Coordinates of N, CA and C and ligand atoms in Angstrom, one line a residue:
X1 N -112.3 49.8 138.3 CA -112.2 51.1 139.0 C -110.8 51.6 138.8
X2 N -110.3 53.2 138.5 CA -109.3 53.5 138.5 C -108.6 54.3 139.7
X3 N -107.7 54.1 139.6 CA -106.9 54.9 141.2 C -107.2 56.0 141.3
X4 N -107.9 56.9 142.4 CA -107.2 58.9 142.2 C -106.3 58.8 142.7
X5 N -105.7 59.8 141.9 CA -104.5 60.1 142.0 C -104.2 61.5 142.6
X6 N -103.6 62.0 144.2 CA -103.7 63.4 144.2 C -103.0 64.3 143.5
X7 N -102.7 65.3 143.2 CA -101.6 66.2 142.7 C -100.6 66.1 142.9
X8 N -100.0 65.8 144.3 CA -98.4 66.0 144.5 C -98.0 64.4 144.5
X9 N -98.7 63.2 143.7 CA -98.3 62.4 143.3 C -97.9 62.4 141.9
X10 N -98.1 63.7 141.2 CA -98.3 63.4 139.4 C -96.6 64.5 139.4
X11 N -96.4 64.1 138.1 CA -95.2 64.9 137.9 C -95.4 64.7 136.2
X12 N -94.4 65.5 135.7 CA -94.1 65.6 134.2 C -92.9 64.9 133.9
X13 N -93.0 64.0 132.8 CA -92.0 63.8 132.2 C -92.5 63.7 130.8
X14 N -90.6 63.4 130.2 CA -90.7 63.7 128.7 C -91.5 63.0 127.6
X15 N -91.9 62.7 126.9 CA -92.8 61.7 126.0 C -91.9 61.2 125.2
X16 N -91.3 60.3 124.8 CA -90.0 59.2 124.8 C -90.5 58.0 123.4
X17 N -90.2 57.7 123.1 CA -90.3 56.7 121.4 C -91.2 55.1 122.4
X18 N -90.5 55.0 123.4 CA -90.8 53.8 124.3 C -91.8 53.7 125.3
X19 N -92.1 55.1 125.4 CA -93.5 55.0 125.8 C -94.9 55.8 124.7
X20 N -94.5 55.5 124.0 CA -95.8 55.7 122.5 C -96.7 54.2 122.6
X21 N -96.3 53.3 123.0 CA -97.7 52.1 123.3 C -98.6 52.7 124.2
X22 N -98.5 53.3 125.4 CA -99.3 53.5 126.3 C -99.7 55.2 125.7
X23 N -99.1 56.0 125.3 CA -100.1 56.6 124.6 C -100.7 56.6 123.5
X24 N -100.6 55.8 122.7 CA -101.3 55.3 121.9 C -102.2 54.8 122.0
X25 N -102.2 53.6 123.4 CA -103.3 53.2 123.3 C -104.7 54.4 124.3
X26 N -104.0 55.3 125.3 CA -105.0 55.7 125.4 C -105.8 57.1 124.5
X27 N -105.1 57.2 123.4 CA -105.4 58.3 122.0 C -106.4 57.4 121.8
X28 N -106.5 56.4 121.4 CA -107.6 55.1 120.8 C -108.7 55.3 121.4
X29 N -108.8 55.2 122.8 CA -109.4 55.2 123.8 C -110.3 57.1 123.9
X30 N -109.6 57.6 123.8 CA -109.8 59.0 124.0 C -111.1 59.9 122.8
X31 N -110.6 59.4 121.1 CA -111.0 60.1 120.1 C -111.5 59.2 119.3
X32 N -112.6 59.4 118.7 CA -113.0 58.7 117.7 C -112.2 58.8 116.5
X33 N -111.3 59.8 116.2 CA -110.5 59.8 115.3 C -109.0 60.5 115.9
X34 N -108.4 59.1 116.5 CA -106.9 59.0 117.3 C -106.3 59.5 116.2
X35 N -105.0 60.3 116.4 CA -103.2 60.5 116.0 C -103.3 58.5 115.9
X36 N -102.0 59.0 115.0 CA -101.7 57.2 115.1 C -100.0 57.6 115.8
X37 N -99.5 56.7 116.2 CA -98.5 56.1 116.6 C -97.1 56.7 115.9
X38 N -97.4 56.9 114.2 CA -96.6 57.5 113.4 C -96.8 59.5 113.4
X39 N -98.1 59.8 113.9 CA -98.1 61.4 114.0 C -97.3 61.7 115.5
X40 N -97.6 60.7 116.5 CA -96.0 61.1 117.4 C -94.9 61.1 117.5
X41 N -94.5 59.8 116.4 CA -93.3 59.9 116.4 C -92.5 60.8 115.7
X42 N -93.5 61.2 114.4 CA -92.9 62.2 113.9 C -92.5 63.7 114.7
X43 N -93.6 63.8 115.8 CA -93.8 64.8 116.6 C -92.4 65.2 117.6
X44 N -91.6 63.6 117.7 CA -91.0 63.7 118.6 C -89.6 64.0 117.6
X45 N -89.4 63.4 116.5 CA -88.4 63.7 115.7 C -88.2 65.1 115.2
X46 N -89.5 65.8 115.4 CA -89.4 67.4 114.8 C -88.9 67.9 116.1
X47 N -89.1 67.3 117.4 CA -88.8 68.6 118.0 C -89.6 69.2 119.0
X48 N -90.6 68.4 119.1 CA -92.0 69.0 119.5 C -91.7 68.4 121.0
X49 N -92.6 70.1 121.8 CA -92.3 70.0 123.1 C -93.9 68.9 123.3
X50 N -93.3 67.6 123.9 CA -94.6 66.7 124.3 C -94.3 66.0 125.6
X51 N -95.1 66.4 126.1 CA -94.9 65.9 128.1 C -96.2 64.6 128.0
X52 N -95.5 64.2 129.3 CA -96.0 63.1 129.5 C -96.5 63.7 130.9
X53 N -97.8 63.4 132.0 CA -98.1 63.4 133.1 C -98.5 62.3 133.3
X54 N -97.5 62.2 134.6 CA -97.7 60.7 135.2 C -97.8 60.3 137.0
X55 N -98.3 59.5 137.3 CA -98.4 59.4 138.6 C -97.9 57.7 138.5
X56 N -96.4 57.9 139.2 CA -95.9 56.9 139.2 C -95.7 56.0 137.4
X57 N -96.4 54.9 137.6 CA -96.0 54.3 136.3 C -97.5 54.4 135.0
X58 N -98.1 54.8 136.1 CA -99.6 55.0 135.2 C -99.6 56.6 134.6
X59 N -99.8 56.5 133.5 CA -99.9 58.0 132.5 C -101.2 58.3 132.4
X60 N -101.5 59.8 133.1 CA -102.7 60.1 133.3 C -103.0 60.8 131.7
X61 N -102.2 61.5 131.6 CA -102.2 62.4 130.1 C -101.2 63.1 129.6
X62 N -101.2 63.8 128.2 CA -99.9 64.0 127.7 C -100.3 65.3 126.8
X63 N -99.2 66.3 126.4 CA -99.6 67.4 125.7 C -98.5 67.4 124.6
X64 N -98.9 67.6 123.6 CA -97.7 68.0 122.3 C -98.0 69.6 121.5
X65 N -96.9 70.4 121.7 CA -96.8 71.6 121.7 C -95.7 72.1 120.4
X66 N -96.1 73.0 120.0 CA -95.6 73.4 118.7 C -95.2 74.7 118.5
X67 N -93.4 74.9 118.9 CA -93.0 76.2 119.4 C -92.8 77.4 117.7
X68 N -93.4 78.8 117.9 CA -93.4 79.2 116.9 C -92.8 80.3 117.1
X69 N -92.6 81.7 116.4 CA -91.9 82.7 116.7 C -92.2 83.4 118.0
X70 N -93.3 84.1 118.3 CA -93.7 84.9 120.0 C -95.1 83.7 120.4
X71 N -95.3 82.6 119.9 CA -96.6 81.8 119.9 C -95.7 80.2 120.0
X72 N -97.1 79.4 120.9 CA -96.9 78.2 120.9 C -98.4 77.6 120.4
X73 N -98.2 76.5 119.1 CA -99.7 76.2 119.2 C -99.5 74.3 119.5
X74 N -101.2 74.5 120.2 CA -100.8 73.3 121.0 C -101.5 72.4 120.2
X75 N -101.3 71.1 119.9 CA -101.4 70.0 118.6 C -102.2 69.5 119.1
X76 N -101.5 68.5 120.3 CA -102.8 67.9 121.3 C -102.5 67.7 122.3
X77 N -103.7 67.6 123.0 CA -103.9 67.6 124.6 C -104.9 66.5 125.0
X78 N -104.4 65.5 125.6 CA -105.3 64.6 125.8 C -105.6 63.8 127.6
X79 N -106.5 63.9 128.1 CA -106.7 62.9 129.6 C -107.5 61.7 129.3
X80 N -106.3 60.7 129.9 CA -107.3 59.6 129.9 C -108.7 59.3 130.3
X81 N -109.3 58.8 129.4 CA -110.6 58.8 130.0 C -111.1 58.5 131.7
X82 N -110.1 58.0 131.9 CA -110.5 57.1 132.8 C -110.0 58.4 134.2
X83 N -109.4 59.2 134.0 CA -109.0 60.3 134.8 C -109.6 61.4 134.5
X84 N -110.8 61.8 133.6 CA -111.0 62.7 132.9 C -112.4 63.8 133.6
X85 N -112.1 64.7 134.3 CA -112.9 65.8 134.9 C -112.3 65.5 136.6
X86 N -111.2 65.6 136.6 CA -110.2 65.4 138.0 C -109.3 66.9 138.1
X87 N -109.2 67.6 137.0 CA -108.5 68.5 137.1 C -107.0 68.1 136.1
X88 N -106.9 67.1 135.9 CA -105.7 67.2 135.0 C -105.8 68.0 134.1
X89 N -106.5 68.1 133.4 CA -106.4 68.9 132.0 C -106.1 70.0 132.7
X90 N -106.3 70.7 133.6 CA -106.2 72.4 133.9 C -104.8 72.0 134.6
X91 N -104.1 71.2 134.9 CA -102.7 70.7 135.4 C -101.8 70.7 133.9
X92 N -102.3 70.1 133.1 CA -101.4 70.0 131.6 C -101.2 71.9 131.5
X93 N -102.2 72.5 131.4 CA -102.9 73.8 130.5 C -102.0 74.7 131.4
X94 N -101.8 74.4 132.9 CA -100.9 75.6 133.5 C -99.5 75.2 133.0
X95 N -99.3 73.8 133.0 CA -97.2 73.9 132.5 C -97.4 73.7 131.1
X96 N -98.3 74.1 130.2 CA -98.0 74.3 129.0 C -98.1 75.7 128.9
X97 N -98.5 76.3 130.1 CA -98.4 78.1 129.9 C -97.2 78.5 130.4
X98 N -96.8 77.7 131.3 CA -95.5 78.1 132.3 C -94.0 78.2 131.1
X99 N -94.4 76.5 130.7 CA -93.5 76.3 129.3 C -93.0 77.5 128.4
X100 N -94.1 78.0 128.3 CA -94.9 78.7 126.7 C -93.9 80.1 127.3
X101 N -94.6 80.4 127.9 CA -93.7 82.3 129.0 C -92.1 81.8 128.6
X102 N -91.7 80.6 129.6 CA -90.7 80.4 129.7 C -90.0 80.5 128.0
X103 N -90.8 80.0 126.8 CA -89.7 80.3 126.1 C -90.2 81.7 124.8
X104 N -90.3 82.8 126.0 CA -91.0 83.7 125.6 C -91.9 84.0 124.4
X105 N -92.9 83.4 124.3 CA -94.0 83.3 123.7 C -95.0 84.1 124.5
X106 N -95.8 84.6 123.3 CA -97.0 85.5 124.2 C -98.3 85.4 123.6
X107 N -98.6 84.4 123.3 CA -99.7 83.9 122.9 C -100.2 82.3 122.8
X108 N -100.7 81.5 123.0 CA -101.2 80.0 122.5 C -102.3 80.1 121.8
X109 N -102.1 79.1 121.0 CA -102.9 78.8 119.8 C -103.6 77.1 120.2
X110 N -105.0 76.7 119.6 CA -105.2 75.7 119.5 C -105.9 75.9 118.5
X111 N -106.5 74.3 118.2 CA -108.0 73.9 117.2 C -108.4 73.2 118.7
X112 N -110.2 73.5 118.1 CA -110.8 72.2 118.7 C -112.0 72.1 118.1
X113 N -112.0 71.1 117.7 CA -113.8 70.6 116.5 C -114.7 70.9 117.1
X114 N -115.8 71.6 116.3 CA -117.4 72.1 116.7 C -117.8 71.2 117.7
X115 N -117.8 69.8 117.4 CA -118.7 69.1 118.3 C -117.9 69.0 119.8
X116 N -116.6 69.3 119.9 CA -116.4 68.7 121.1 C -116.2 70.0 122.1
X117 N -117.8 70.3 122.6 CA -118.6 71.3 123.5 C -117.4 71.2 124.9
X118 N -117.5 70.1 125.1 CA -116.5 69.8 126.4 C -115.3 70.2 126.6
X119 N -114.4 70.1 125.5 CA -113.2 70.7 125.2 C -112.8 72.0 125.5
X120 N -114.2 72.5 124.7 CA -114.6 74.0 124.3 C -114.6 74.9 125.8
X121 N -115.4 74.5 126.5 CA -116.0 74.7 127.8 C -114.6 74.6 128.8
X122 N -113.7 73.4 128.7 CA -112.6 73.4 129.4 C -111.8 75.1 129.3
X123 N -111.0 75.0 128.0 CA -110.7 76.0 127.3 C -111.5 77.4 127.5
X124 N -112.3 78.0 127.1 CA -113.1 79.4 127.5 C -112.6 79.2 129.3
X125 N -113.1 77.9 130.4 CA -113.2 78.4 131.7 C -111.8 78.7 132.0
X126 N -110.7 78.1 131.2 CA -109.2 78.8 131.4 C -108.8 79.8 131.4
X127 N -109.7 80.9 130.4 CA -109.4 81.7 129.8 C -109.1 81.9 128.4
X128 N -108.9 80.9 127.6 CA -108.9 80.7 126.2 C -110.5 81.5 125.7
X129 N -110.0 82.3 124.3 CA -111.1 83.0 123.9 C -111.2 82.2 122.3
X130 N -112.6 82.3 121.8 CA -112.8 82.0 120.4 C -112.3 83.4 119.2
X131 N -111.4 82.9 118.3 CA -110.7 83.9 117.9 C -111.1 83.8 116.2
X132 N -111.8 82.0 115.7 CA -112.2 82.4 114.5 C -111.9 80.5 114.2
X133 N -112.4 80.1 113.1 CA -112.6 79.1 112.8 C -112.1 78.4 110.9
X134 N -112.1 77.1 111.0 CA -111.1 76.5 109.7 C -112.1 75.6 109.1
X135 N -112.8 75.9 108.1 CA -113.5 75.2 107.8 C -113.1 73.3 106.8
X136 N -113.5 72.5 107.1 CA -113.4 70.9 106.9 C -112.2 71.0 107.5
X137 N -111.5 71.4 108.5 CA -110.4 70.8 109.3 C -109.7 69.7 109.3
X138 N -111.0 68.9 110.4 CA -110.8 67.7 110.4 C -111.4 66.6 109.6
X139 N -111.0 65.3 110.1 CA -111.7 64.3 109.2 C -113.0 63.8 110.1
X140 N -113.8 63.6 109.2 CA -115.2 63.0 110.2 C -115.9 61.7 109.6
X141 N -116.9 61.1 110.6 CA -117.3 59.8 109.8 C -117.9 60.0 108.7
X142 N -118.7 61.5 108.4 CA -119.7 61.4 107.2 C -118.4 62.9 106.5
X143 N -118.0 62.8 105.7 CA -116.9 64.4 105.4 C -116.1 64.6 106.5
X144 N -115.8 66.1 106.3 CA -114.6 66.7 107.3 C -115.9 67.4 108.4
X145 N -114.8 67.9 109.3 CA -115.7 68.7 110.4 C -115.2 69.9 110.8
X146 N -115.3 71.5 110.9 CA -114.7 72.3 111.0 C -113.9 72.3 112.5
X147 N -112.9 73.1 112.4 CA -112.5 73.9 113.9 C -113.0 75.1 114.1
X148 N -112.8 75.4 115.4 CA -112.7 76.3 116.3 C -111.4 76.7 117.0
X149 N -111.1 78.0 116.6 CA -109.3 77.9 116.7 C -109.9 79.0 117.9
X150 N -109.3 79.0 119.3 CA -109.0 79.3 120.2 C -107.5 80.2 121.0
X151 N -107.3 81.3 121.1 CA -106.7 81.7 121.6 C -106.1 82.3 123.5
X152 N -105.0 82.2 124.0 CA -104.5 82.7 125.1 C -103.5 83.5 124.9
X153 N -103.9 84.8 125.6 CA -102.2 85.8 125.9 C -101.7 84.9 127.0
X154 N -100.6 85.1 127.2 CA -99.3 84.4 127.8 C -99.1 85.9 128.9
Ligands
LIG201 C1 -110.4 68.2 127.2 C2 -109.6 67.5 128.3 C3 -108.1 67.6 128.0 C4 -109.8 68.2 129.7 O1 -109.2 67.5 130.7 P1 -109.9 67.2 132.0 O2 -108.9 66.6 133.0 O3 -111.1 66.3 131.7 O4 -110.4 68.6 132.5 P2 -110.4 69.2 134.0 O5 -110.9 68.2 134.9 O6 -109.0 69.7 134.3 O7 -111.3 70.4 133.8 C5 -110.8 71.7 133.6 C6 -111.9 72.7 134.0 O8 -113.0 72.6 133.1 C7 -114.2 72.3 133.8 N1 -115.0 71.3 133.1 C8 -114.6 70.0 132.9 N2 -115.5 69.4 132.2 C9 -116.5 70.3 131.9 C10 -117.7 70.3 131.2 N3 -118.2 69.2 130.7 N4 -118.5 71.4 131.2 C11 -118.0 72.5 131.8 N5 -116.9 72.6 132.4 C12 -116.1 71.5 132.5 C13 -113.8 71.7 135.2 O9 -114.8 72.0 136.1 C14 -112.5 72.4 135.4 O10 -112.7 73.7 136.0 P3 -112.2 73.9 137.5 O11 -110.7 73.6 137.5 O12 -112.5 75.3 137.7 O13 -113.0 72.9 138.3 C15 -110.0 66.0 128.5 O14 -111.4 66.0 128.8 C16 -109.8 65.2 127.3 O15 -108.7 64.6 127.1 N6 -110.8 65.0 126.4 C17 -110.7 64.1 125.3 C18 -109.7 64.5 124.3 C19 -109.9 65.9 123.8 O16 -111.0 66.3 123.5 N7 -108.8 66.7 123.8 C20 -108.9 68.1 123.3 C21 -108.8 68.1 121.9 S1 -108.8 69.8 121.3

């Protein structure tokens, strides 16, 4: 059984080279086809705005963000399974918007694969609109699989 955790227990911090075990391992956990260990770190060496949400010592989930000229596109977003339809994800999605204003950007950008309806569904109830799609995207078990690129005004 996993802890809830209420809101004014969770806070943000930075995503750090020394805590990539524990998000690594819950990327594993999360995607049939995880980031590895080396797509963060590179993530962290370029630059990339990547939060960590944590309650206390346990990491509920983490966002990696990719600042562009008036646009931020967001790489990944991920909730542990084990926390997942608690509202975190709409907790990452507001300080990745707060972020985003803050460094005056006026638009966010994502992917998210055909199949993952759930994702999809989070995103539209935010406000995120379907703006147009990338065909073989990703990688899949049988070929690639397309996106669905998703948009927000800021
Ligand atoms: C997508 C993800 C980040 C969403 O995070 P989450 O914490 O599970 O989502 P939340 O609990 O914050 O839900 C956000 C909103 O979507 C709604 N929602 C959640 N699951 C839903 C579903 N299956 N169908 C419809 N709406 C749903 C919630 O009701 C909530 O709305 P509300 O705040 O008005 O109640 C998370 O599920 C996840 O990490 N999934 C696996 C990795 C992944 O797919 N990442 C995205 C890759 S593009």
């Amino acid at each position: 059984m996993s802890a809830v955790f209420k809101s004014m227990e969770a806070g943000f911090e930075p995503m750090t080279e020394d805590r990539l075990d524990a998000v690594v391992e819950i990327e594993r956990r999360a995607y049939g086809h995880p980031w590895t260990r080396g797509n963060f770190a590179d993530s962290l060496r370029t630059g990339y705005q990547a939060r960590l949400l944590c309650a206390g010592e346990t990491v509920l989930g983490y966002f990696v963000a990719m600042q562009g000229v008036d646009e931020v596109h967001l790489l990944n977003i991920t909730v542990d399974p084990a926390y997942q339809g608690q509202g975190w994800g709409r907790v990452m999605l507001d300080a990745l918007a707060l972020w985003s204003r803050a460094q005056g950007a006026q638009w966010l950008w994502l992917e998210v694969r055909t199949s993952n309806v759930r994702a999809q569904q989070v995103y539209l109830q935010y406000g995120y609109r379907r703006v147009g799609e990338r065909k073989n995207y990703y990688p899949a078990d049988q070929g690639r699989e397309d996106a669905i690129v998703m948009s927000y005004k800021l």
